[in-house]
Short mmCIF file of C-alpha atoms and ligand atoms in Angstrom, two decimals:
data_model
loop_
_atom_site.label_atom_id
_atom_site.label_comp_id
_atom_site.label_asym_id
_atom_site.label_seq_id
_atom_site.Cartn_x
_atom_site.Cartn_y
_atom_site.Cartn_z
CA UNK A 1 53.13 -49.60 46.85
CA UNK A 2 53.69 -46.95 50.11
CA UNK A 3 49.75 -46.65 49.88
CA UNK A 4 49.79 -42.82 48.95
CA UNK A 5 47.23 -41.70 46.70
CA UNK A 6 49.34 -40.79 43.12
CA UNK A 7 48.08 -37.66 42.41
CA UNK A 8 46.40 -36.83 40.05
CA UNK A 9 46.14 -35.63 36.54
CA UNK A 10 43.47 -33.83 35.04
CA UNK A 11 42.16 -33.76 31.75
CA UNK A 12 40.18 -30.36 31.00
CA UNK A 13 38.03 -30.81 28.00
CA UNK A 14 36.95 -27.42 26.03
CA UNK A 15 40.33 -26.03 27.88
CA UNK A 16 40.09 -23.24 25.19
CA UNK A 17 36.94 -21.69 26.08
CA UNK A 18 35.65 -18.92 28.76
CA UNK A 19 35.70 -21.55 31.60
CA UNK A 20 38.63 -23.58 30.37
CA UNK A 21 41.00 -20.44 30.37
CA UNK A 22 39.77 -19.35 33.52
CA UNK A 23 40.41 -22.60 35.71
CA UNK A 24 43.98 -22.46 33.50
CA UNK A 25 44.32 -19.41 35.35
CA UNK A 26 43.10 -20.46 39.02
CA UNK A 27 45.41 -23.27 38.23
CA UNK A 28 48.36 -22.15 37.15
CA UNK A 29 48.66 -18.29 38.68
CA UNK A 30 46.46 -18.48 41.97
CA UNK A 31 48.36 -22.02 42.73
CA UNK A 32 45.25 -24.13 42.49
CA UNK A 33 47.21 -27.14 41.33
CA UNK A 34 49.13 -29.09 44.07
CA UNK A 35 52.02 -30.50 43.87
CA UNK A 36 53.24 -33.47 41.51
CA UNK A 37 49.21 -32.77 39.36
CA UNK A 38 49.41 -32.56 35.90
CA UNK A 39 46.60 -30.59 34.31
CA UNK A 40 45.95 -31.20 30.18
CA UNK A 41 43.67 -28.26 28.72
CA UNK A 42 42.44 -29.64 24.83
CA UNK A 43 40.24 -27.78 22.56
CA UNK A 44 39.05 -28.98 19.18
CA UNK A 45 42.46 -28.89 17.86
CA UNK A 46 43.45 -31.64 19.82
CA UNK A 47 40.09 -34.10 19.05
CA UNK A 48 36.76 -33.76 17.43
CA UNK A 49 35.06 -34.89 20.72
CA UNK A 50 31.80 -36.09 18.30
CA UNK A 51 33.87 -38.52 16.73
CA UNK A 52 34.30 -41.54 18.64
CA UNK A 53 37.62 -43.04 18.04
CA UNK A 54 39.37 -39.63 18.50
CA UNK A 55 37.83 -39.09 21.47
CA UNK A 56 39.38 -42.49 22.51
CA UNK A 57 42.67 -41.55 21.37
CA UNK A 58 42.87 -38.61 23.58
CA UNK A 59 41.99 -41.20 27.30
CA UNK A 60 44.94 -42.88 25.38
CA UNK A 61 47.56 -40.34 25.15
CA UNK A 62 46.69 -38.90 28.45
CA UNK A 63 45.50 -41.43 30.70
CA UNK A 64 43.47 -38.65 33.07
CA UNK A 65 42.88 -39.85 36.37
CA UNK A 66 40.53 -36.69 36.92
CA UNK A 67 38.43 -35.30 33.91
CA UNK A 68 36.43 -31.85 33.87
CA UNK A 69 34.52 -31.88 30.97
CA UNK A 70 33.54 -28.19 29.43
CA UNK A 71 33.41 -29.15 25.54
CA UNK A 72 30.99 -28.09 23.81
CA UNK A 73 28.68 -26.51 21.57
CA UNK A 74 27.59 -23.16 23.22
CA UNK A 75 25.78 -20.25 21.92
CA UNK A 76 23.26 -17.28 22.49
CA UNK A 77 19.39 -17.31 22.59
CA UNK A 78 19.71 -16.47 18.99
CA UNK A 79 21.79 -19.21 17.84
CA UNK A 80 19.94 -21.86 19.57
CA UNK A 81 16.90 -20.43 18.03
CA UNK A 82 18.62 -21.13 14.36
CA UNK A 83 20.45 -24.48 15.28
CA UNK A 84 18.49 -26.43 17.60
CA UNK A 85 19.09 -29.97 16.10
CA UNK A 86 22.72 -29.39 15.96
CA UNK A 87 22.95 -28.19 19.24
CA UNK A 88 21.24 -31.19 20.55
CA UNK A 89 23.46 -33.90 17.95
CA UNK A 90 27.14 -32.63 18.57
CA UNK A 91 26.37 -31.66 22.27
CA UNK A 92 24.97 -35.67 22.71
CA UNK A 93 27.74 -36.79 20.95
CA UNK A 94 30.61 -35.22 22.83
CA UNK A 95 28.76 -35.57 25.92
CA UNK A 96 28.42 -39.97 25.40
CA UNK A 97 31.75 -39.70 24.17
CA UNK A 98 33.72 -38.39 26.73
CA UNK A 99 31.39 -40.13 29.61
CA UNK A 100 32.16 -43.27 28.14
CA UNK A 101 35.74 -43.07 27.72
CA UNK A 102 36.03 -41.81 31.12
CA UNK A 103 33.69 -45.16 32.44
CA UNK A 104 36.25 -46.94 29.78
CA UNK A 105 39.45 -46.18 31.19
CA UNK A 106 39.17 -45.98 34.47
CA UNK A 107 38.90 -42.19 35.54
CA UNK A 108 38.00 -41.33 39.18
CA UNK A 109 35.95 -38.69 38.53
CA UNK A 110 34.26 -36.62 36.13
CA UNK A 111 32.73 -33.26 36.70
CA UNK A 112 30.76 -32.00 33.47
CA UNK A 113 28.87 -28.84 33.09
CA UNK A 114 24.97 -28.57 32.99
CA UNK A 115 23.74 -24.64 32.91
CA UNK A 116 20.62 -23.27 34.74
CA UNK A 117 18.46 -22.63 31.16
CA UNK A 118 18.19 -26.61 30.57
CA UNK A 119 15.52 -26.38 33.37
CA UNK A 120 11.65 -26.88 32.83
CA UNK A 121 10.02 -23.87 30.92
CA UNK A 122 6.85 -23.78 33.32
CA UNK A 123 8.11 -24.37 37.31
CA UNK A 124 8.29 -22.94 40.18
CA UNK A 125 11.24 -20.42 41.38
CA UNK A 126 13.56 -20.66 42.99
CA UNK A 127 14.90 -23.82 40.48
CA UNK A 128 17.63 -26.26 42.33
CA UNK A 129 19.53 -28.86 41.70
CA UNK A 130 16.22 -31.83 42.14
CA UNK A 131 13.71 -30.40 39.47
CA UNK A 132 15.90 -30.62 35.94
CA UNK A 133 13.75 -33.63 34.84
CA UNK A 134 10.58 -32.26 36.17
CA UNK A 135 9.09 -30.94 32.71
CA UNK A 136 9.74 -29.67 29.34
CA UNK A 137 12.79 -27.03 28.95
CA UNK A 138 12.12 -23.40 27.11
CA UNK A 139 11.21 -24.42 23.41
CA UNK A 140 14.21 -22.45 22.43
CA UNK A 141 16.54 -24.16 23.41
CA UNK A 142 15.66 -27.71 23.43
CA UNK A 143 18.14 -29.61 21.83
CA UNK A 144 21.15 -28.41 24.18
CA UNK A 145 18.96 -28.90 27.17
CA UNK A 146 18.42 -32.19 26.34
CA UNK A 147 22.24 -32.96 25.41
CA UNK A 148 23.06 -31.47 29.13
CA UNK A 149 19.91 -33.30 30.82
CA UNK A 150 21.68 -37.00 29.83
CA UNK A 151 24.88 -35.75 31.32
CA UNK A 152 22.91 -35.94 34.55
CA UNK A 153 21.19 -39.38 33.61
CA UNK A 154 24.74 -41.12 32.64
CA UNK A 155 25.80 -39.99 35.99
CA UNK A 156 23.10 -41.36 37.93
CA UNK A 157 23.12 -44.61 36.32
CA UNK A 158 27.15 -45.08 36.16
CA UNK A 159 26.82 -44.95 39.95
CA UNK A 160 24.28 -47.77 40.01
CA UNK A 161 25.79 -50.00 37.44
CA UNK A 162 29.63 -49.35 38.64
CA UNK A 163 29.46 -47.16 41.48
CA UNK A 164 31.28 -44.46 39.63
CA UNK A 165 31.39 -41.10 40.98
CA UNK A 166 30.45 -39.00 38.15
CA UNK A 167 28.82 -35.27 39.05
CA UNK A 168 28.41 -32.02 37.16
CA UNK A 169 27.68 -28.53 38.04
CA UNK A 170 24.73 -26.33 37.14
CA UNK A 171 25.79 -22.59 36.34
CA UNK A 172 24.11 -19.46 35.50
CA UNK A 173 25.32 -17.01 32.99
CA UNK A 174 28.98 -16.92 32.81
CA UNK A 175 31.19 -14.46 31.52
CA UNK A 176 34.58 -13.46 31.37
CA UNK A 177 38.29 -12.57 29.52
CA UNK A 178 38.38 -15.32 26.52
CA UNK A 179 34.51 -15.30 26.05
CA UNK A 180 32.97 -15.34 22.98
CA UNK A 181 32.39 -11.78 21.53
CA UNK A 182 30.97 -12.51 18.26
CA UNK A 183 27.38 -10.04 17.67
CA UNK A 184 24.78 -12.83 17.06
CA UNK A 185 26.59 -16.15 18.52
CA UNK A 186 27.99 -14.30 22.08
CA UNK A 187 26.06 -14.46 25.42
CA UNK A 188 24.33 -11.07 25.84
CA UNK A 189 26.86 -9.72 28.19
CA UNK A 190 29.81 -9.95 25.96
CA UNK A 191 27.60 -9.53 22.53
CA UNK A 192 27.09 -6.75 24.19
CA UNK A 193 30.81 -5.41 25.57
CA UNK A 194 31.40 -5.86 21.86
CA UNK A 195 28.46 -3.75 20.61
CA UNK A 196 28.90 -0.87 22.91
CA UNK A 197 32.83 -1.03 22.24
CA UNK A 198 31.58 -0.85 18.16
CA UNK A 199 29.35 1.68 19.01
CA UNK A 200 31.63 3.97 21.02
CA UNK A 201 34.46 3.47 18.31
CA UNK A 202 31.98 4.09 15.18
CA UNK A 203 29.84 7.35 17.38
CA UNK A 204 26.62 5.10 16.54
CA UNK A 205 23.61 3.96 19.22
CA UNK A 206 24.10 0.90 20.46
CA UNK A 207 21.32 -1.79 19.77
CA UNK A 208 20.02 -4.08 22.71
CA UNK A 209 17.95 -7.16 21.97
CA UNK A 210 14.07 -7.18 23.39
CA UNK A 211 13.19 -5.04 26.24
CA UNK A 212 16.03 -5.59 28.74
CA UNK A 213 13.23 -6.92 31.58
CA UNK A 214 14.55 -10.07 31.72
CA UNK A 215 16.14 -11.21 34.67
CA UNK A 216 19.87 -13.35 34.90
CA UNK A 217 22.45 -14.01 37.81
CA UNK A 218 25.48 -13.50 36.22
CA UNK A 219 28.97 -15.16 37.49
CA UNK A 220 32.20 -14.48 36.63
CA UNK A 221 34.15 -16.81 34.59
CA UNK A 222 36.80 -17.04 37.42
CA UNK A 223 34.61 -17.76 40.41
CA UNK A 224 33.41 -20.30 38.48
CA UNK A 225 37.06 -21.87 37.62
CA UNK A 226 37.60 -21.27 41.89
CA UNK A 227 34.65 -23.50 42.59
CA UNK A 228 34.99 -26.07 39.89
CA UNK A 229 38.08 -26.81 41.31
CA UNK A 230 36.72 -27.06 44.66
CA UNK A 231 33.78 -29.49 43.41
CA UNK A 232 36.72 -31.56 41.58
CA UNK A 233 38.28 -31.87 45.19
CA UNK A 234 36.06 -31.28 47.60
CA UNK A 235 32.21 -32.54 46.31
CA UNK A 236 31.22 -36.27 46.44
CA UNK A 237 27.65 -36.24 45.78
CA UNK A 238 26.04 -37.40 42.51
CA UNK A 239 23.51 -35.52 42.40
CA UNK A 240 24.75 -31.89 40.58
CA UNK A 241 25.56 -28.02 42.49
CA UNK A 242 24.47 -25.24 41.16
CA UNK A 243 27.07 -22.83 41.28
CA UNK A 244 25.34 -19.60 40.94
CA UNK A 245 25.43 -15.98 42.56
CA UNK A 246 22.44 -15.34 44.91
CA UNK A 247 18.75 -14.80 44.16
CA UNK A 248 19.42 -11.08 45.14
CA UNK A 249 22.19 -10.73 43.13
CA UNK A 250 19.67 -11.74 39.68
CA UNK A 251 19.48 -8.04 37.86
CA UNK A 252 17.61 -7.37 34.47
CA UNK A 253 19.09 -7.01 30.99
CA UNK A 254 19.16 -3.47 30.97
CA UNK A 255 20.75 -3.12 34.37
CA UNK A 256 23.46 -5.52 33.17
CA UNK A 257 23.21 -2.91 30.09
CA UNK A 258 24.06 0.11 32.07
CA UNK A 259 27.08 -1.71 33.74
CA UNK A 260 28.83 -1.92 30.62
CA UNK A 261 27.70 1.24 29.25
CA UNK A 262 29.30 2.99 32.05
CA UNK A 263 32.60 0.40 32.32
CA UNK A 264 33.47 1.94 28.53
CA UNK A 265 32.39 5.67 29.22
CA UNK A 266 29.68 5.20 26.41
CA UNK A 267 27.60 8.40 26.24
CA UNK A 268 26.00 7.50 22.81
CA UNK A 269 22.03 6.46 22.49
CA UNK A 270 20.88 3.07 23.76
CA UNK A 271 18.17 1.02 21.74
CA UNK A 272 16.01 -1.33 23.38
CA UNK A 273 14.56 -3.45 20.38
CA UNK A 274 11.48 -5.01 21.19
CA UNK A 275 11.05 -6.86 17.73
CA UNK A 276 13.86 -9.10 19.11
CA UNK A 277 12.87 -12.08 21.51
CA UNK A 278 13.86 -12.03 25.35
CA UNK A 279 13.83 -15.37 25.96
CA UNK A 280 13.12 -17.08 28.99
CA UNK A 281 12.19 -14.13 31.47
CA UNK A 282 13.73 -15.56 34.15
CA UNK A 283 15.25 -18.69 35.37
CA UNK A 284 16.38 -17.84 38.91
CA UNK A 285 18.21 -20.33 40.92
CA UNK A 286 18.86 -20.83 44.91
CA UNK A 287 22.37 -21.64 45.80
CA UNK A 288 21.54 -22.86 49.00
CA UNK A 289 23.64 -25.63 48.36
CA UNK A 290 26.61 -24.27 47.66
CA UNK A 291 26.31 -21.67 50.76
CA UNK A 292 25.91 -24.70 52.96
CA UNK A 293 29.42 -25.84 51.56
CA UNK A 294 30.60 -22.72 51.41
CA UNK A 295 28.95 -20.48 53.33
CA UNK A 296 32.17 -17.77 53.25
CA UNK A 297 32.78 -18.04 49.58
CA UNK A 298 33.22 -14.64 48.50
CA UNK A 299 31.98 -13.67 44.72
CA UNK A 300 33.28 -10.94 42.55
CA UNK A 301 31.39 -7.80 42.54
CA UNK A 302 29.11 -7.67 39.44
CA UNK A 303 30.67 -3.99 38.33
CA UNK A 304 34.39 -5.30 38.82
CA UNK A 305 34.07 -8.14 36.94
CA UNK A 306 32.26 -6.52 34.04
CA UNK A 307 35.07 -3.80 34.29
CA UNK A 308 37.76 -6.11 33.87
CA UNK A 309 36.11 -7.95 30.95
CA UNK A 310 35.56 -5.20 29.06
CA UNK A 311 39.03 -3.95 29.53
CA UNK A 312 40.35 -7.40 28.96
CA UNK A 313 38.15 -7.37 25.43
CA UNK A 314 39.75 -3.89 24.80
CA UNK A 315 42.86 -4.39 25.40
CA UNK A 316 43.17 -8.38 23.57
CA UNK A 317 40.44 -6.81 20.47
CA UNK A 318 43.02 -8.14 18.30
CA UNK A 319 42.47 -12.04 19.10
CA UNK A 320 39.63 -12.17 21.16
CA UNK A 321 36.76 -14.79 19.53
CA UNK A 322 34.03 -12.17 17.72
P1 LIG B 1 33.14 -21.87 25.03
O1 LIG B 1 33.87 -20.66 25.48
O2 LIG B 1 32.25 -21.74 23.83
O3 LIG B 1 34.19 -23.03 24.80
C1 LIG B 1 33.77 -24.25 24.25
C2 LIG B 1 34.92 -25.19 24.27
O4 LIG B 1 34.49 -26.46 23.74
C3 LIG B 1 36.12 -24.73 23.43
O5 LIG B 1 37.30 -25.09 24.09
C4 LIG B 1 35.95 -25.54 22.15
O6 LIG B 1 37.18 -25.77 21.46
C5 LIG B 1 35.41 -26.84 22.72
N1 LIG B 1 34.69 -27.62 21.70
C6 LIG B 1 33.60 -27.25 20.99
N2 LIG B 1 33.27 -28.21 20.11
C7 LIG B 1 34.17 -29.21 20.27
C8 LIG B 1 34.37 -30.46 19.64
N3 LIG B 1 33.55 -30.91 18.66
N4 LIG B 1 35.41 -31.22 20.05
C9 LIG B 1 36.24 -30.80 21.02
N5 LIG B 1 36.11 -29.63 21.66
C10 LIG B 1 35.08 -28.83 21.29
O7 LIG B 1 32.21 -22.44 26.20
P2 LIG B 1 32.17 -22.02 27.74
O8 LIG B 1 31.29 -20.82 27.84
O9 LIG B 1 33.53 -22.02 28.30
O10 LIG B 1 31.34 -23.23 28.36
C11 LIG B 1 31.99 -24.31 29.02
C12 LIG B 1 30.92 -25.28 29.52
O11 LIG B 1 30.05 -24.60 30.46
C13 LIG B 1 30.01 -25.80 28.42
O12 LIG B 1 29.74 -27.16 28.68
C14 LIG B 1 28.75 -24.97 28.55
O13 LIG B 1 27.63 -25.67 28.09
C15 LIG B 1 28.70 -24.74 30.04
N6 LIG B 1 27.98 -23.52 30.47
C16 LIG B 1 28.32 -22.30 29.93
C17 LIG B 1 27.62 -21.18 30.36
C18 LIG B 1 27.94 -19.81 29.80
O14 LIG B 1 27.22 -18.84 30.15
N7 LIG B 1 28.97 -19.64 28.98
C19 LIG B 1 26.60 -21.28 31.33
C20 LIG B 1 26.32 -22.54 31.86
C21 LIG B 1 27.02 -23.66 31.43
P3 LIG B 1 37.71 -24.73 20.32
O15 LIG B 1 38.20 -23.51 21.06
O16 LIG B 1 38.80 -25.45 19.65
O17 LIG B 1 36.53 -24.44 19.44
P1 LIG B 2 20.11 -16.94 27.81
O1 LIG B 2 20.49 -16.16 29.02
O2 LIG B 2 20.44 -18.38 27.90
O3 LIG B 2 18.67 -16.70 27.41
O4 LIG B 2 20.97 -16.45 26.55
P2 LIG B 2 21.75 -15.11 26.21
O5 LIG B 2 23.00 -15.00 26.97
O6 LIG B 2 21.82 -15.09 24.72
O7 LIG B 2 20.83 -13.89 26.72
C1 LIG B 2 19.60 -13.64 26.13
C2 LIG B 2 18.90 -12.47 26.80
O8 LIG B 2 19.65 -11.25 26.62
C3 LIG B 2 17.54 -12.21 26.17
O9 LIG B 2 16.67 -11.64 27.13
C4 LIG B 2 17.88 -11.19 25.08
O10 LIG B 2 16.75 -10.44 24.69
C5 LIG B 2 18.90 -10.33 25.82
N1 LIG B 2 19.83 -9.61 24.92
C6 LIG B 2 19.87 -8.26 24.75
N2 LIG B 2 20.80 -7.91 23.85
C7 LIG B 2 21.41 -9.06 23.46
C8 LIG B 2 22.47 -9.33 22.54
O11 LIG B 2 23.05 -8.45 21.91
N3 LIG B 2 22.84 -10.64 22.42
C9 LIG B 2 22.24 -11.64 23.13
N4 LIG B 2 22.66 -12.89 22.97
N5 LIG B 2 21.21 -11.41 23.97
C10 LIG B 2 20.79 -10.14 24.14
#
């Protein structure tokens, strides 16, 4: 052995998904691979991550020094609303799964993905990254928040037991090219790129969900890919990041509304209906943390990336996921 580190290889769960494609991009076209890395993007297709024994057959064919675990089951307000226990069952599963096999054979380093709405319901605000045990999440959606909040207990205690060092991230609202589009199931920003392009094609109004007052940071799919790449290098704590834009960057529904409204050219009606829930009203999070990291890290402009996804969704209508 010439004592040089062998470098290493990196096994990107979900690798089919918004954040999968997007760190396939920061890897591949904005050179964020190094030399001699060899980076392994699986979806479904590859392994049921629920089921045990194929999840074990994947740290088998690959042998991933690194992993970045993204799978899993991910929805909107609404769908969470309608599938809480299996949101909480397949999300565990994957989540023990993958952990394990990673403890199992051997892998450096894990980074999985936690998101800012598996926080308490009642808190205080600004959340960060020491208060996701402190309470209850929002009743809606339970079961994933309590799939995510063990991803951040296996950590903790595979660093006691073994002295692994196993972290996640904590994001807001994501969104991006290779989203998922589809009406009910999407995230509201790309539900709604897909409405409003509907509704511009068809000459009909296009239908919002509940008021539009509540409040999200949104963060582009590829700034997100950037700094997961970055925490995969760079980060050595246990203890999660939440990778979020600032607390004056969080805008309301409706503002996030008239960004895509005006990204298509839509001049039709808009309908806010109120029958429809809002959710949480707001789950703002500080990203001190990152900014002391990072203090220069420079996000995408709200309006550009919305632009470019709803170009991207125009322009790939034809096989994006809706
Ligand atoms: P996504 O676009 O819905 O992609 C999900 C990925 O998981 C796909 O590659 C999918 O594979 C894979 N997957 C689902 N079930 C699986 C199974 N049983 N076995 C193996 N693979 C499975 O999700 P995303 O938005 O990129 O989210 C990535 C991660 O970030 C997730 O952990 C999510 O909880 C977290 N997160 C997302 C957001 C957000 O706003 N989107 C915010 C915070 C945190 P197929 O393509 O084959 O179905
Ligand atoms: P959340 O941010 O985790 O609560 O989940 P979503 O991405 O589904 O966003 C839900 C918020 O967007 C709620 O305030 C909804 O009332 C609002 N919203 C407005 N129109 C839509 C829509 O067409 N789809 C979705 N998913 N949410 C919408």
């Amino acid at each position: 052995m010439d004592g040089k580190k062998k470098p290493m290889r990196v096994l990107v769960t979900g690798g089919s998904g918004l954040v999968g494609k997007a760190i396939e991009r920061v890897v591949k076209q904005e050179g964020g691979a190094k030399e001699g890395e060899e980076w392994i993007f699986i979806s479904s297709k590859d392994a049921d991550l629920t089921n045990e024994a194929e999840t074990r057959a994947i740290f088998e064919k690959y042998q991933p020094t690194h992993v970045i675990h993204l799978a899993a089951m991910v929805g909107s307000l609404f769908m969470h609303m309608k599938q809480n226990l299996d949101f909480w069952r397949k999300n565990m599963a994957m989540n023990i799964n993958v952990l394990h096999m990673a403890h199992e054979f051997d892998v450096e380093k894990v980074v999985s993905s936690l998101s800012t709405c598996i926080f308490p319901d009642k808190t205080t605000y600004p959340i960060d990254e020491t208060m996701i045990h402190d309470g209850p999440p929002h009743e809606s959606n339970s079961g994933y928040s309590y799939a995510k909040r063990i991803i951040d207990l296996y950590n903790r205690t595979c660093f006691q037991q073994y002295g692994r060092r196993y972290t996640a991230i904590i994001s807001t609202n994501i969104f991006g090219p290779y989203d998922n589009f589809h009406l009910e199931h999407g995230h509201v920003l790309s539900a709604l790129i897909h409405k409003t392009y509907k509704a511009k094609r068809d000459g009909t109004a296009l239908q919002v969900w509940g008021s539009g007052r509540g409040l999200r940071q949104f963060i582009f799919s590829l700034d997100v890919a950037r700094l997961f790449v970055w925490v995969l290098r760079e980060y050595e704590e246990i203890e999660p990041i939440i990778l979020s834009v600032g607390e004056e960057d969080e805008i309301t529904i409706k503002n996030a509304v008239n960004a895509i409204v005006e990204a298509f050219g839509f001049t039709g009606p808009v309908i806010y209906d109120t029958s429809k829930s809002d959710g949480q009203l707001k789950k703002t999070a500080s990203n001190a943390k990152l900014r002391r990291y990072l203090p220069n890290f420079t996000f995408t402009p709200f309006h550009t990336a919305v632009k470019e996804t709803c170009d991207w969704f125009a322009d790939n209508y034809n096989i994006a996921r809706r």
